[in-house]
């Protein structure tokens, strides 16, 4: 159940062991990594990296290159990421079909230890039952959202929405400073967006190796004029305003007292991921 990196890899291995294999989740071949994670995010980072490089006049000048005013096409950058994901998705599907794996469209629900019911919300044409001797659960993960924060997919969203790059706010707050938050901070700053990182722990990138953290902060945070940050604070209230912005209440993680209130144009929640088990 699941056709992401885990389900795809498990299917390949099972076929190599001589088993007959069916994968439920054929509507989302590639899963999070290909469609909403690693692949499109790295495509956006590649574009951002080129923009950062061209914006570094000292670096370009040292190479004897003079750059003028830069411009970019937001939609074409988004299309590049989407097209790359679509290509890899198609390749993964073909790799399964070539070795005889049944790709079953729909979402799987365990009926018993040998039976999976298949359906898809809103699709009456996708339903049925699949039986198997063994069932592997490879449903991956979804963004984890802290209590009290409502995702409206407009001004408050997760990386799933951000990867589509449908618009560019003037100022965005990113709640969480792990690798997802840092990646998007790099993308947004390259595209001219002011970024504020909000972290509950005393330091940015709390889960990073200390040496890597120092380097990342020097290059990706302190080295960017359009990035600022708040540490040791919780975003205890995130409220879209009537004027098109989002108000964020920052509470001190130690004293639990409200420390500040800031208003930005959009909020991206990047507080990690959790297992996706709903409906199983």
PDB file of C-alpha atoms in Angstrom:
ATOM      1  CA  UNK A   1       0.000   0.000   0.000  1.00  0.00           C
ATOM      2  CA  UNK A   2       1.750   3.148  -1.233  1.00  0.00           C
ATOM      3  CA  UNK A   3       3.665   3.807  -4.424  1.00  0.00           C
ATOM      4  CA  UNK A   4       6.327   6.201  -3.228  1.00  0.00           C
ATOM      5  CA  UNK A   5      10.015   5.458  -2.830  1.00  0.00           C
ATOM      6  CA  UNK A   6       9.293   2.857  -0.139  1.00  0.00           C
ATOM      7  CA  UNK A   7       6.538   1.058  -2.031  1.00  0.00           C
ATOM      8  CA  UNK A   8       8.449   1.166  -5.317  1.00  0.00           C
ATOM      9  CA  UNK A   9      11.608  -0.245  -3.748  1.00  0.00           C
ATOM     10  CA  UNK A  10       9.669  -2.947  -1.904  1.00  0.00           C
ATOM     11  CA  UNK A  11       7.920  -3.949  -5.142  1.00  0.00           C
ATOM     12  CA  UNK A  12      11.220  -4.280  -7.032  1.00  0.00           C
ATOM     13  CA  UNK A  13      12.718  -6.423  -4.274  1.00  0.00           C
ATOM     14  CA  UNK A  14       9.632  -8.618  -3.992  1.00  0.00           C
ATOM     15  CA  UNK A  15       9.658  -9.327  -7.743  1.00  0.00           C
ATOM     16  CA  UNK A  16      13.353 -10.222  -7.522  1.00  0.00           C
ATOM     17  CA  UNK A  17      12.395 -12.785  -4.876  1.00  0.00           C
ATOM     18  CA  UNK A  18       9.894 -14.354  -7.274  1.00  0.00           C
ATOM     19  CA  UNK A  19       6.703 -12.916  -5.775  1.00  0.00           C
ATOM     20  CA  UNK A  20       3.645 -11.679  -7.635  1.00  0.00           C
ATOM     21  CA  UNK A  21       3.207  -8.039  -6.672  1.00  0.00           C
ATOM     22  CA  UNK A  22       0.482  -5.422  -6.804  1.00  0.00           C
ATOM     23  CA  UNK A  23       0.930  -1.831  -5.637  1.00  0.00           C
ATOM     24  CA  UNK A  24      -2.085   0.107  -4.387  1.00  0.00           C
ATOM     25  CA  UNK A  25      -1.642   3.836  -4.902  1.00  0.00           C
ATOM     26  CA  UNK A  26      -1.115   4.007  -8.640  1.00  0.00           C
ATOM     27  CA  UNK A  27      -2.707   7.452  -8.784  1.00  0.00           C
ATOM     28  CA  UNK A  28       0.336   8.809  -6.922  1.00  0.00           C
ATOM     29  CA  UNK A  29       3.352   6.951  -8.298  1.00  0.00           C
ATOM     30  CA  UNK A  30       6.492   8.412  -6.729  1.00  0.00           C
ATOM     31  CA  UNK A  31       4.663   9.544  -3.597  1.00  0.00           C
ATOM     32  CA  UNK A  32       5.921  12.474  -1.579  1.00  0.00           C
ATOM     33  CA  UNK A  33       9.523  12.404  -2.767  1.00  0.00           C
ATOM     34  CA  UNK A  34       8.783  12.665  -6.471  1.00  0.00           C
ATOM     35  CA  UNK A  35       5.589  14.707  -6.417  1.00  0.00           C
ATOM     36  CA  UNK A  36       5.749  16.922  -3.306  1.00  0.00           C
ATOM     37  CA  UNK A  37       9.253  16.603  -1.888  1.00  0.00           C
ATOM     38  CA  UNK A  38      12.807  15.824  -2.895  1.00  0.00           C
ATOM     39  CA  UNK A  39      12.491  16.134  -6.680  1.00  0.00           C
ATOM     40  CA  UNK A  40      10.542  19.395  -7.125  1.00  0.00           C
ATOM     41  CA  UNK A  41      12.283  21.038  -4.163  1.00  0.00           C
ATOM     42  CA  UNK A  42      15.719  20.322  -5.632  1.00  0.00           C
ATOM     43  CA  UNK A  43      14.569  21.658  -8.995  1.00  0.00           C
ATOM     44  CA  UNK A  44      13.511  24.909  -7.310  1.00  0.00           C
ATOM     45  CA  UNK A  45      16.794  25.001  -5.372  1.00  0.00           C
ATOM     46  CA  UNK A  46      18.748  24.615  -8.609  1.00  0.00           C
ATOM     47  CA  UNK A  47      16.995  27.662 -10.073  1.00  0.00           C
ATOM     48  CA  UNK A  48      17.471  29.569  -6.813  1.00  0.00           C
ATOM     49  CA  UNK A  49      21.158  28.689  -6.780  1.00  0.00           C
ATOM     50  CA  UNK A  50      21.662  30.143 -10.245  1.00  0.00           C
ATOM     51  CA  UNK A  51      19.881  33.340  -9.239  1.00  0.00           C
ATOM     52  CA  UNK A  52      21.923  33.694  -6.045  1.00  0.00           C
ATOM     53  CA  UNK A  53      25.098  33.177  -8.057  1.00  0.00           C
ATOM     54  CA  UNK A  54      24.171  35.822 -10.620  1.00  0.00           C
ATOM     55  CA  UNK A  55      23.163  38.236  -7.863  1.00  0.00           C
ATOM     56  CA  UNK A  56      26.595  37.914  -6.234  1.00  0.00           C
ATOM     57  CA  UNK A  57      28.304  40.787  -8.022  1.00  0.00           C
ATOM     58  CA  UNK A  58      31.591  40.285  -6.177  1.00  0.00           C
ATOM     59  CA  UNK A  59      31.729  36.646  -7.249  1.00  0.00           C
ATOM     60  CA  UNK A  60      30.807  37.444 -10.845  1.00  0.00           C
ATOM     61  CA  UNK A  61      33.215  40.368 -11.009  1.00  0.00           C
ATOM     62  CA  UNK A  62      36.069  38.169  -9.784  1.00  0.00           C
ATOM     63  CA  UNK A  63      35.357  35.907 -12.761  1.00  0.00           C
ATOM     64  CA  UNK A  64      35.377  38.876 -15.104  1.00  0.00           C
ATOM     65  CA  UNK A  65      31.618  38.735 -15.635  1.00  0.00           C
ATOM     66  CA  UNK A  66      29.468  41.828 -15.468  1.00  0.00           C
ATOM     67  CA  UNK A  67      25.769  41.236 -14.807  1.00  0.00           C
ATOM     68  CA  UNK A  68      22.948  43.677 -15.366  1.00  0.00           C
ATOM     69  CA  UNK A  69      19.492  43.737 -13.873  1.00  0.00           C
ATOM     70  CA  UNK A  70      18.150  40.216 -13.346  1.00  0.00           C
ATOM     71  CA  UNK A  71      14.640  39.025 -14.001  1.00  0.00           C
ATOM     72  CA  UNK A  72      12.913  35.654 -13.825  1.00  0.00           C
ATOM     73  CA  UNK A  73       9.673  33.983 -14.825  1.00  0.00           C
ATOM     74  CA  UNK A  74       8.010  32.494 -11.740  1.00  0.00           C
ATOM     75  CA  UNK A  75       5.704  30.249 -13.744  1.00  0.00           C
ATOM     76  CA  UNK A  76       8.505  28.820 -15.858  1.00  0.00           C
ATOM     77  CA  UNK A  77      10.506  27.996 -12.725  1.00  0.00           C
ATOM     78  CA  UNK A  78       7.431  26.243 -11.299  1.00  0.00           C
ATOM     79  CA  UNK A  79       6.851  24.426 -14.606  1.00  0.00           C
ATOM     80  CA  UNK A  80      10.463  23.232 -14.634  1.00  0.00           C
ATOM     81  CA  UNK A  81      10.006  21.606 -11.216  1.00  0.00           C
ATOM     82  CA  UNK A  82       6.650  20.098 -12.165  1.00  0.00           C
ATOM     83  CA  UNK A  83       7.905  18.750 -15.504  1.00  0.00           C
ATOM     84  CA  UNK A  84      10.900  17.104 -13.837  1.00  0.00           C
ATOM     85  CA  UNK A  85       8.612  15.417 -11.305  1.00  0.00           C
ATOM     86  CA  UNK A  86       6.256  14.254 -14.068  1.00  0.00           C
ATOM     87  CA  UNK A  87       9.134  12.738 -16.033  1.00  0.00           C
ATOM     88  CA  UNK A  88      10.460  10.791 -13.054  1.00  0.00           C
ATOM     89  CA  UNK A  89       6.930   9.704 -12.124  1.00  0.00           C
ATOM     90  CA  UNK A  90       6.419   8.281 -15.614  1.00  0.00           C
ATOM     91  CA  UNK A  91       9.785   6.496 -15.471  1.00  0.00           C
ATOM     92  CA  UNK A  92       8.920   4.891 -12.132  1.00  0.00           C
ATOM     93  CA  UNK A  93       5.592   3.688 -13.478  1.00  0.00           C
ATOM     94  CA  UNK A  94       7.253   2.151 -16.539  1.00  0.00           C
ATOM     95  CA  UNK A  95       9.872   0.442 -14.360  1.00  0.00           C
ATOM     96  CA  UNK A  96       7.104  -1.313 -12.426  1.00  0.00           C
ATOM     97  CA  UNK A  97       5.065  -2.204 -15.486  1.00  0.00           C
ATOM     98  CA  UNK A  98       8.134  -3.654 -17.196  1.00  0.00           C
ATOM     99  CA  UNK A  99       8.568  -6.311 -14.510  1.00  0.00           C
ATOM    100  CA  UNK A 100       4.904  -7.224 -14.278  1.00  0.00           C
ATOM    101  CA  UNK A 101       3.817  -5.323 -11.180  1.00  0.00           C
ATOM    102  CA  UNK A 102       0.079  -4.590 -11.066  1.00  0.00           C
ATOM    103  CA  UNK A 103      -0.386  -0.866 -10.479  1.00  0.00           C
ATOM    104  CA  UNK A 104      -3.730  -0.393  -8.765  1.00  0.00           C
ATOM    105  CA  UNK A 105      -5.288   3.068  -8.747  1.00  0.00           C
ATOM    106  CA  UNK A 106      -6.868   4.221  -5.523  1.00  0.00           C
ATOM    107  CA  UNK A 107      -6.279   4.424  -1.800  1.00  0.00           C
ATOM    108  CA  UNK A 108      -5.957   1.213   0.194  1.00  0.00           C
ATOM    109  CA  UNK A 109      -7.761   0.409   3.444  1.00  0.00           C
ATOM    110  CA  UNK A 110      -6.992  -2.748   5.396  1.00  0.00           C
ATOM    111  CA  UNK A 111     -10.084  -4.938   5.750  1.00  0.00           C
ATOM    112  CA  UNK A 112      -8.225  -7.829   7.370  1.00  0.00           C
ATOM    113  CA  UNK A 113      -4.690  -9.229   7.374  1.00  0.00           C
ATOM    114  CA  UNK A 114      -4.991 -10.438   3.779  1.00  0.00           C
ATOM    115  CA  UNK A 115      -7.500  -8.019   2.221  1.00  0.00           C
ATOM    116  CA  UNK A 116      -7.246  -4.424   1.029  1.00  0.00           C
ATOM    117  CA  UNK A 117     -10.257  -2.394  -0.038  1.00  0.00           C
ATOM    118  CA  UNK A 118      -9.471   0.124  -2.768  1.00  0.00           C
ATOM    119  CA  UNK A 119     -11.280   3.392  -3.424  1.00  0.00           C
ATOM    120  CA  UNK A 120     -10.692   7.061  -4.114  1.00  0.00           C
ATOM    121  CA  UNK A 121     -12.787   9.929  -2.707  1.00  0.00           C
ATOM    122  CA  UNK A 122     -14.961  11.453  -5.402  1.00  0.00           C
ATOM    123  CA  UNK A 123     -14.326   8.627  -7.868  1.00  0.00           C
ATOM    124  CA  UNK A 124     -17.148   6.075  -8.122  1.00  0.00           C
ATOM    125  CA  UNK A 125     -15.259   4.314 -10.920  1.00  0.00           C
ATOM    126  CA  UNK A 126     -12.388   3.369  -8.595  1.00  0.00           C
ATOM    127  CA  UNK A 127     -13.371   0.676  -6.123  1.00  0.00           C
ATOM    128  CA  UNK A 128     -12.674  -2.947  -5.455  1.00  0.00           C
ATOM    129  CA  UNK A 129     -10.918  -5.466  -3.243  1.00  0.00           C
ATOM    130  CA  UNK A 130      -7.431  -6.939  -3.449  1.00  0.00           C
ATOM    131  CA  UNK A 131      -6.248 -10.010  -1.569  1.00  0.00           C
ATOM    132  CA  UNK A 132      -2.659 -11.016  -0.844  1.00  0.00           C
ATOM    133  CA  UNK A 133      -0.638 -13.375   1.295  1.00  0.00           C
ATOM    134  CA  UNK A 134       1.441 -10.481   2.654  1.00  0.00           C
ATOM    135  CA  UNK A 135       0.775  -6.737   2.816  1.00  0.00           C
ATOM    136  CA  UNK A 136       3.440  -4.049   3.175  1.00  0.00           C
ATOM    137  CA  UNK A 137       2.366  -0.636   4.466  1.00  0.00           C
ATOM    138  CA  UNK A 138       4.428   2.040   2.688  1.00  0.00           C
ATOM    139  CA  UNK A 139       2.164   5.049   2.970  1.00  0.00           C
ATOM    140  CA  UNK A 140       4.915   7.561   3.729  1.00  0.00           C
ATOM    141  CA  UNK A 141       4.370  10.833   5.534  1.00  0.00           C
ATOM    142  CA  UNK A 142       2.546  14.157   5.459  1.00  0.00           C
ATOM    143  CA  UNK A 143       3.456  17.581   6.882  1.00  0.00           C
ATOM    144  CA  UNK A 144       3.115  17.798  10.674  1.00  0.00           C
ATOM    145  CA  UNK A 145       1.206  20.895  11.767  1.00  0.00           C
ATOM    146  CA  UNK A 146       1.371  22.120  15.399  1.00  0.00           C
ATOM    147  CA  UNK A 147      -1.891  22.440  17.365  1.00  0.00           C
ATOM    148  CA  UNK A 148      -3.646  25.755  16.932  1.00  0.00           C
ATOM    149  CA  UNK A 149      -2.418  26.440  13.413  1.00  0.00           C
ATOM    150  CA  UNK A 150      -5.076  26.136  10.719  1.00  0.00           C
ATOM    151  CA  UNK A 151      -3.840  25.505   7.186  1.00  0.00           C
ATOM    152  CA  UNK A 152      -6.039  27.447   4.744  1.00  0.00           C
ATOM    153  CA  UNK A 153      -3.886  26.710   1.648  1.00  0.00           C
ATOM    154  CA  UNK A 154      -4.012  30.408   0.814  1.00  0.00           C
ATOM    155  CA  UNK A 155      -1.955  32.477   3.221  1.00  0.00           C
ATOM    156  CA  UNK A 156      -1.103  29.638   5.637  1.00  0.00           C
ATOM    157  CA  UNK A 157       0.272  26.505   3.994  1.00  0.00           C
ATOM    158  CA  UNK A 158       2.841  23.703   4.093  1.00  0.00           C
ATOM    159  CA  UNK A 159       5.591  22.649   1.694  1.00  0.00           C
ATOM    160  CA  UNK A 160       2.999  20.737  -0.366  1.00  0.00           C
ATOM    161  CA  UNK A 161       1.493  24.044  -1.447  1.00  0.00           C
ATOM    162  CA  UNK A 162       4.755  26.002  -1.512  1.00  0.00           C
ATOM    163  CA  UNK A 163       6.293  23.645  -4.076  1.00  0.00           C
ATOM    164  CA  UNK A 164       3.687  24.694  -6.623  1.00  0.00           C
ATOM    165  CA  UNK A 165       5.097  28.242  -6.475  1.00  0.00           C
ATOM    166  CA  UNK A 166       1.724  29.676  -7.455  1.00  0.00           C
ATOM    167  CA  UNK A 167       2.579  33.118  -6.066  1.00  0.00           C
ATOM    168  CA  UNK A 168       5.346  35.039  -4.327  1.00  0.00           C
ATOM    169  CA  UNK A 169       4.453  37.025  -1.193  1.00  0.00           C
ATOM    170  CA  UNK A 170       6.533  40.065  -0.338  1.00  0.00           C
ATOM    171  CA  UNK A 171       7.239  38.740   3.157  1.00  0.00           C
ATOM    172  CA  UNK A 172       6.834  35.176   4.378  1.00  0.00           C
ATOM    173  CA  UNK A 173       7.365  33.632   7.806  1.00  0.00           C
ATOM    174  CA  UNK A 174       8.576  30.039   7.855  1.00  0.00           C
ATOM    175  CA  UNK A 175       7.746  28.198  11.072  1.00  0.00           C
ATOM    176  CA  UNK A 176      10.523  25.672  11.587  1.00  0.00           C
ATOM    177  CA  UNK A 177      14.190  25.864  10.612  1.00  0.00           C
ATOM    178  CA  UNK A 178      14.950  22.282   9.666  1.00  0.00           C
ATOM    179  CA  UNK A 179      16.028  21.282   6.186  1.00  0.00           C
ATOM    180  CA  UNK A 180      12.592  21.954   4.671  1.00  0.00           C
ATOM    181  CA  UNK A 181      12.391  25.451   6.135  1.00  0.00           C
ATOM    182  CA  UNK A 182      15.957  26.251   5.087  1.00  0.00           C
ATOM    183  CA  UNK A 183      15.446  24.999   1.540  1.00  0.00           C
ATOM    184  CA  UNK A 184      12.415  27.196   1.053  1.00  0.00           C
ATOM    185  CA  UNK A 185      14.118  30.164   2.687  1.00  0.00           C
ATOM    186  CA  UNK A 186      16.832  29.818   0.049  1.00  0.00           C
ATOM    187  CA  UNK A 187      14.294  29.562  -2.777  1.00  0.00           C
ATOM    188  CA  UNK A 188      12.196  32.486  -1.576  1.00  0.00           C
ATOM    189  CA  UNK A 189      15.138  34.827  -0.989  1.00  0.00           C
ATOM    190  CA  UNK A 190      16.450  34.090  -4.484  1.00  0.00           C
ATOM    191  CA  UNK A 191      13.062  35.123  -5.841  1.00  0.00           C
ATOM    192  CA  UNK A 192      13.069  38.407  -3.932  1.00  0.00           C
ATOM    193  CA  UNK A 193      10.930  37.469  -0.921  1.00  0.00           C
ATOM    194  CA  UNK A 194      11.703  38.691   2.595  1.00  0.00           C
ATOM    195  CA  UNK A 195      11.918  35.661   4.928  1.00  0.00           C
ATOM    196  CA  UNK A 196      11.502  35.361   8.705  1.00  0.00           C
ATOM    197  CA  UNK A 197      12.384  32.021  10.292  1.00  0.00           C
ATOM    198  CA  UNK A 198      10.600  31.072  13.529  1.00  0.00           C
ATOM    199  CA  UNK A 199      12.178  28.328  15.647  1.00  0.00           C
ATOM    200  CA  UNK A 200      10.995  26.899  18.989  1.00  0.00           C
ATOM    201  CA  UNK A 201      14.466  25.736  20.037  1.00  0.00           C
ATOM    202  CA  UNK A 202      17.255  28.070  21.268  1.00  0.00           C
ATOM    203  CA  UNK A 203      19.181  27.735  17.978  1.00  0.00           C
ATOM    204  CA  UNK A 204      18.276  27.442  14.333  1.00  0.00           C
ATOM    205  CA  UNK A 205      18.575  23.972  12.783  1.00  0.00           C
ATOM    206  CA  UNK A 206      18.459  22.224  16.179  1.00  0.00           C
ATOM    207  CA  UNK A 207      18.712  18.727  14.721  1.00  0.00           C
ATOM    208  CA  UNK A 208      21.797  19.454  12.617  1.00  0.00           C
ATOM    209  CA  UNK A 209      25.393  18.488  13.308  1.00  0.00           C
ATOM    210  CA  UNK A 210      26.975  21.525  14.995  1.00  0.00           C
ATOM    211  CA  UNK A 211      29.595  22.089  12.301  1.00  0.00           C
ATOM    212  CA  UNK A 212      27.035  21.832   9.513  1.00  0.00           C
ATOM    213  CA  UNK A 213      24.694  24.131  11.442  1.00  0.00           C
ATOM    214  CA  UNK A 214      27.342  26.841  11.758  1.00  0.00           C
ATOM    215  CA  UNK A 215      28.163  26.668   8.052  1.00  0.00           C
ATOM    216  CA  UNK A 216      24.501  26.630   7.008  1.00  0.00           C
ATOM    217  CA  UNK A 217      23.685  29.597   9.219  1.00  0.00           C
ATOM    218  CA  UNK A 218      26.642  31.572   7.861  1.00  0.00           C
ATOM    219  CA  UNK A 219      25.768  30.879   4.217  1.00  0.00           C
ATOM    220  CA  UNK A 220      21.980  30.558   4.155  1.00  0.00           C
ATOM    221  CA  UNK A 221      20.888  32.880   6.975  1.00  0.00           C
ATOM    222  CA  UNK A 222      23.512  35.395   8.043  1.00  0.00           C
ATOM    223  CA  UNK A 223      24.736  35.685   4.461  1.00  0.00           C
ATOM    224  CA  UNK A 224      21.307  36.686   3.180  1.00  0.00           C
ATOM    225  CA  UNK A 225      20.224  40.271   3.766  1.00  0.00           C
ATOM    226  CA  UNK A 226      16.580  39.316   3.283  1.00  0.00           C
ATOM    227  CA  UNK A 227      16.494  36.716   6.090  1.00  0.00           C
ATOM    228  CA  UNK A 228      15.871  37.342   9.776  1.00  0.00           C
ATOM    229  CA  UNK A 229      14.857  34.950  12.531  1.00  0.00           C
ATOM    230  CA  UNK A 230      13.356  34.411  15.982  1.00  0.00           C
ATOM    231  CA  UNK A 231      14.536  31.515  18.160  1.00  0.00           C
ATOM    232  CA  UNK A 232      13.224  30.003  21.411  1.00  0.00           C
ATOM    233  CA  UNK A 233       9.671  31.052  20.551  1.00  0.00           C
ATOM    234  CA  UNK A 234       6.448  29.234  19.697  1.00  0.00           C
ATOM    235  CA  UNK A 235       4.041  30.504  17.073  1.00  0.00           C
ATOM    236  CA  UNK A 236       1.064  30.187  19.423  1.00  0.00           C
ATOM    237  CA  UNK A 237      -1.415  32.002  17.223  1.00  0.00           C
ATOM    238  CA  UNK A 238      -1.447  32.318  13.433  1.00  0.00           C
ATOM    239  CA  UNK A 239      -4.364  34.416  12.204  1.00  0.00           C
ATOM    240  CA  UNK A 240      -5.095  35.686   8.671  1.00  0.00           C
ATOM    241  CA  UNK A 241      -6.093  39.346   8.884  1.00  0.00           C
ATOM    242  CA  UNK A 242      -8.803  41.233   7.026  1.00  0.00           C
ATOM    243  CA  UNK A 243      -6.121  43.254   5.253  1.00  0.00           C
ATOM    244  CA  UNK A 244      -4.590  40.295   3.420  1.00  0.00           C
ATOM    245  CA  UNK A 245      -1.772  39.487   5.830  1.00  0.00           C
ATOM    246  CA  UNK A 246      -1.182  36.985   8.601  1.00  0.00           C
ATOM    247  CA  UNK A 247      -0.634  37.893  12.251  1.00  0.00           C
ATOM    248  CA  UNK A 248       1.669  35.645  14.294  1.00  0.00           C
ATOM    249  CA  UNK A 249       1.815  35.659  18.072  1.00  0.00           C
ATOM    250  CA  UNK A 250       5.265  34.644  19.334  1.00  0.00           C
ATOM    251  CA  UNK A 251       5.446  33.142  22.822  1.00  0.00           C
ATOM    252  CA  UNK A 252       8.686  32.669  24.739  1.00  0.00           C
ATOM    253  CA  UNK A 253       9.432  28.926  24.910  1.00  0.00           C
ATOM    254  CA  UNK A 254      10.939  29.274  28.381  1.00  0.00           C
ATOM    255  CA  UNK A 255       8.567  31.652  30.186  1.00  0.00           C
ATOM    256  CA  UNK A 256       5.430  30.898  28.127  1.00  0.00           C
ATOM    257  CA  UNK A 257       4.764  34.634  27.963  1.00  0.00           C
ATOM    258  CA  UNK A 258       3.828  36.424  24.756  1.00  0.00           C
ATOM    259  CA  UNK A 259       7.005  38.014  23.468  1.00  0.00           C
ATOM    260  CA  UNK A 260       6.018  39.664  20.205  1.00  0.00           C
ATOM    261  CA  UNK A 261       3.387  39.867  17.477  1.00  0.00           C
ATOM    262  CA  UNK A 262       4.460  40.173  13.865  1.00  0.00           C
ATOM    263  CA  UNK A 263       2.476  40.496  10.657  1.00  0.00           C
ATOM    264  CA  UNK A 264       3.607  39.009   7.356  1.00  0.00           C
ATOM    265  CA  UNK A 265       2.002  38.330   3.976  1.00  0.00           C
ATOM    266  CA  UNK A 266       2.074  34.522   4.223  1.00  0.00           C
ATOM    267  CA  UNK A 267       3.112  31.705   6.547  1.00  0.00           C
ATOM    268  CA  UNK A 268       4.660  28.404   5.598  1.00  0.00           C
ATOM    269  CA  UNK A 269       4.569  25.675   8.256  1.00  0.00           C
ATOM    270  CA  UNK A 270       7.711  23.515   8.099  1.00  0.00           C
ATOM    271  CA  UNK A 271       7.660  21.760  11.470  1.00  0.00           C
ATOM    272  CA  UNK A 272       8.554  18.311  10.216  1.00  0.00           C
ATOM    273  CA  UNK A 273       6.532  15.369   8.964  1.00  0.00           C
ATOM    274  CA  UNK A 274       4.470  12.573  10.508  1.00  0.00           C
ATOM    275  CA  UNK A 275       3.436   9.091   9.312  1.00  0.00           C
ATOM    276  CA  UNK A 276       0.466   9.056   6.959  1.00  0.00           C
ATOM    277  CA  UNK A 277      -1.903   6.442   8.376  1.00  0.00           C
ATOM    278  CA  UNK A 278      -5.356   8.040   8.021  1.00  0.00           C
ATOM    279  CA  UNK A 279      -7.868   5.670   6.528  1.00  0.00           C
ATOM    280  CA  UNK A 280      -5.731   2.558   6.850  1.00  0.00           C
TER     281      UNK A 280
END
